[in-house]
Amino acid sequence: MNNSQWKLKLTLLLVSSLTIMSVITISPAIPQMAEAFKEVKNAAFLVKLVLTLPALMIAICSPITGRFIDRYGRLKILWVSLVLYAGAGASGFFLHNLYYLLISRALLGIAVGMSMPIVITLIADYFEGQERQKFVGIQIAFMSLGGILFIGLGGILADLGWRYPFLLYLFSLVVLPLSILFLYEPVVVAKDHQAKSLVKSPGLIWLLFLNTMFLWIIFFLIPVQIPFYLRAMGIDKNALAGAAIAISTAFSAVSSFSFAKIKDRFSALFIFSMGYLLMAGGFALLSIASTYVLVLLAMMLTGLGMGMMIPNTNMWVMKIAPAEIRGKEIGKLTTFWFLGQFLSPVIIYPVLNILSLPATFMLAASLLFLLSIGFLLPLLSRTSKTTPGLPAR
C-alpha cells in the first residue's frame, strides 16, 4: 500500500467512526440526564430521545444526501457535514433546556445523515472485488473500535458530569482537514445522469433494507436500556455501564475484522443466520443475568452476531446497486439503519409498560432465533441458488 492510499483509507475510517459515536457516546450519561431534567414533563422518555433523535434525522436526510451526491459530488457535502457535526454535537455541553438539547441532537443527526452515505459510497467508488470486501469488514471493525474508545471516554467523562461527553463531538474538526487533504472526488460522479431514472436495483434490496431496520431496533436495546438494567442490579457506576456497552462493540469489531475470511467460506444467508443466532443467545443470557460478569458475556455474544451482519448487508447492497444510483441506494440503506435505532425506544417503551426488562430481552431473543431459522431455511431447501441477486458466497 503506497503512502497516499494509506492516508485515504485512514481518513475513510475516521469519518466512519463519527457515525457510531454520534449516538452512543452519551449513553452512559442518560440516567444522570434523566435525573437532571426530572422536573420536565415526560423527562424519562424525552431523555432517551436525546440519545436516539439523531437516528431519526439521519434516516430522513440520508436518501436526500444520496440523491445529491449522485448529482453534485461527494466531498463538498462531506466537509459541510463535519463542521455541522462539531457545532451541533458539542453544543450539548452548554445547553440547559431539554428541548433546545433535542434540537441540537436533531442537527447532529442531519450532519451524520450527510456524512454516512458519503463514506459508504466512497468505499464502493474507490474499491472493488476482494479489496472492497476486506475494507468493508475493516470499516465496521474500526467503527466498533471507535465506539469502544468514545463510549469508554463518555463513561469516564459522565462521572465528572453528564455534560462533558458532548465535548467529544469536537473530534470531527480533527477529521475535517484530513478529508480535504487525502480524499478525492471519484470519476463516477462526472458521468452522464440523463439515463439514471431508468436504472433500477433488484427488488431484493428492499428485503435487505427492512432486515437492517429490524436488526437495529433489537440491537439498540443495549445502549438505551443497559445503563438502567445495571442500575436495577445495584451497579450505578457510569464507567461500568460504558464498559458493558463497549464490550459488545469490541466483539462486534472482532467479527467485522474477520468478515472477509467469513465471507470467503459462507454464503450471505448463512452469515445472517449465524449472526441472529449469536444475538439470540446474547439476549437470552441477558434476560437471566444476575451478575455483571453474565451481562458482559451476553454483550460478547450480541456483539459477535452484530459485527458479522453489518458488513454482510453493506457488501450485498454495494454488489446489487447499480453504480449510477449507488449513492441513492446507500442513502436508503442508511435511512433504514438509523430508522431502526430511532424506533427502538419508541417501540420498546410501551412493551416495557407490559413486560419487565428481563422479559423484554427474552422476547427479543425469541424473535432473533426465529429470524435465524428463517435465513437458514432457504439454504436447507437449496433454493438460494435461484434467488435473483443472491450471492452464493
mmCIF file of N, CA, C and O in Angstrom, residues 70 188 191-193 196 199 321-327:
data_model
loop_
_atom_site.group_PDB
_atom_site.id
_atom_site.type_symbol
_atom_site.label_atom_id
_atom_site.label_comp_id
_atom_site.label_asym_id
_atom_site.label_seq_id
_atom_site.Cartn_x
_atom_site.Cartn_y
_atom_site.Cartn_z
ATOM 1 N N ASP A 70 -25.040 11.815 -5.880
ATOM 2 C CA ASP A 70 -25.017 11.240 -7.223
ATOM 3 C C ASP A 70 -24.970 12.334 -8.282
ATOM 4 O O ASP A 70 -24.435 12.146 -9.375
ATOM 5 N N VAL A 188 -16.766 8.531 -11.146
ATOM 6 C CA VAL A 188 -18.142 8.137 -11.430
ATOM 7 C C VAL A 188 -19.116 9.298 -11.343
ATOM 8 O O VAL A 188 -20.137 9.325 -12.028
ATOM 9 N N LYS A 191 -20.158 11.182 -14.667
ATOM 10 C CA LYS A 191 -20.876 10.501 -15.741
ATOM 11 C C LYS A 191 -22.200 11.181 -16.069
ATOM 12 O O LYS A 191 -22.755 11.921 -15.272
ATOM 13 N N ASP A 192 -22.715 10.869 -17.247
ATOM 14 C CA ASP A 192 -23.990 11.421 -17.694
ATOM 15 C C ASP A 192 -25.123 10.923 -16.813
ATOM 16 O O ASP A 192 -25.240 9.739 -16.535
ATOM 17 N N HIS A 193 -25.989 11.844 -16.368
ATOM 18 C CA HIS A 193 -27.055 11.489 -15.439
ATOM 19 C C HIS A 193 -28.424 11.357 -16.123
ATOM 20 O O HIS A 193 -29.408 11.076 -15.450
ATOM 21 N N LYS A 196 -30.332 8.013 -15.658
ATOM 22 C CA LYS A 196 -30.367 7.423 -14.323
ATOM 23 C C LYS A 196 -31.776 7.043 -13.866
ATOM 24 O O LYS A 196 -31.962 6.118 -13.094
ATOM 25 N N VAL A 199 -32.555 3.443 -14.419
ATOM 26 C CA VAL A 199 -31.756 2.421 -13.735
ATOM 27 C C VAL A 199 -32.440 2.023 -12.432
ATOM 28 O O VAL A 199 -32.838 2.873 -11.632
ATOM 29 N N ALA A 321 -26.474 -2.823 -6.138
ATOM 30 C CA ALA A 321 -26.893 -1.464 -6.503
ATOM 31 C C ALA A 321 -26.092 -0.988 -7.713
ATOM 32 O O ALA A 321 -24.855 -0.989 -7.683
ATOM 33 N N PRO A 322 -26.742 -0.579 -8.818
ATOM 34 C CA PRO A 322 -26.019 -0.073 -9.988
ATOM 35 C C PRO A 322 -25.186 1.159 -9.629
ATOM 36 O O PRO A 322 -25.594 1.977 -8.796
ATOM 37 N N ALA A 323 -24.020 1.293 -10.234
ATOM 38 C CA ALA A 323 -23.108 2.398 -9.908
ATOM 39 C C ALA A 323 -23.758 3.758 -10.123
ATOM 40 O O ALA A 323 -23.495 4.707 -9.385
ATOM 41 N N GLU A 324 -24.642 3.853 -11.134
ATOM 42 C CA GLU A 324 -25.264 5.141 -11.458
ATOM 43 C C GLU A 324 -26.153 5.671 -10.335
ATOM 44 O O GLU A 324 -26.348 6.878 -10.208
ATOM 45 N N ILE A 325 -26.718 4.779 -9.524
ATOM 46 C CA ILE A 325 -27.610 5.203 -8.437
ATOM 47 C C ILE A 325 -27.100 4.676 -7.092
ATOM 48 O O ILE A 325 -27.873 4.528 -6.151
ATOM 49 N N ARG A 326 -25.810 4.419 -7.010
ATOM 50 C CA ARG A 326 -25.235 3.836 -5.805
ATOM 51 C C ARG A 326 -25.453 4.745 -4.594
ATOM 52 O O ARG A 326 -25.803 4.288 -3.509
ATOM 53 N N GLY A 327 -25.221 6.041 -4.772
ATOM 54 C CA GLY A 327 -25.405 6.966 -3.657
ATOM 55 C C GLY A 327 -26.835 6.951 -3.131
ATOM 56 O O GLY A 327 -27.060 6.957 -1.917
#
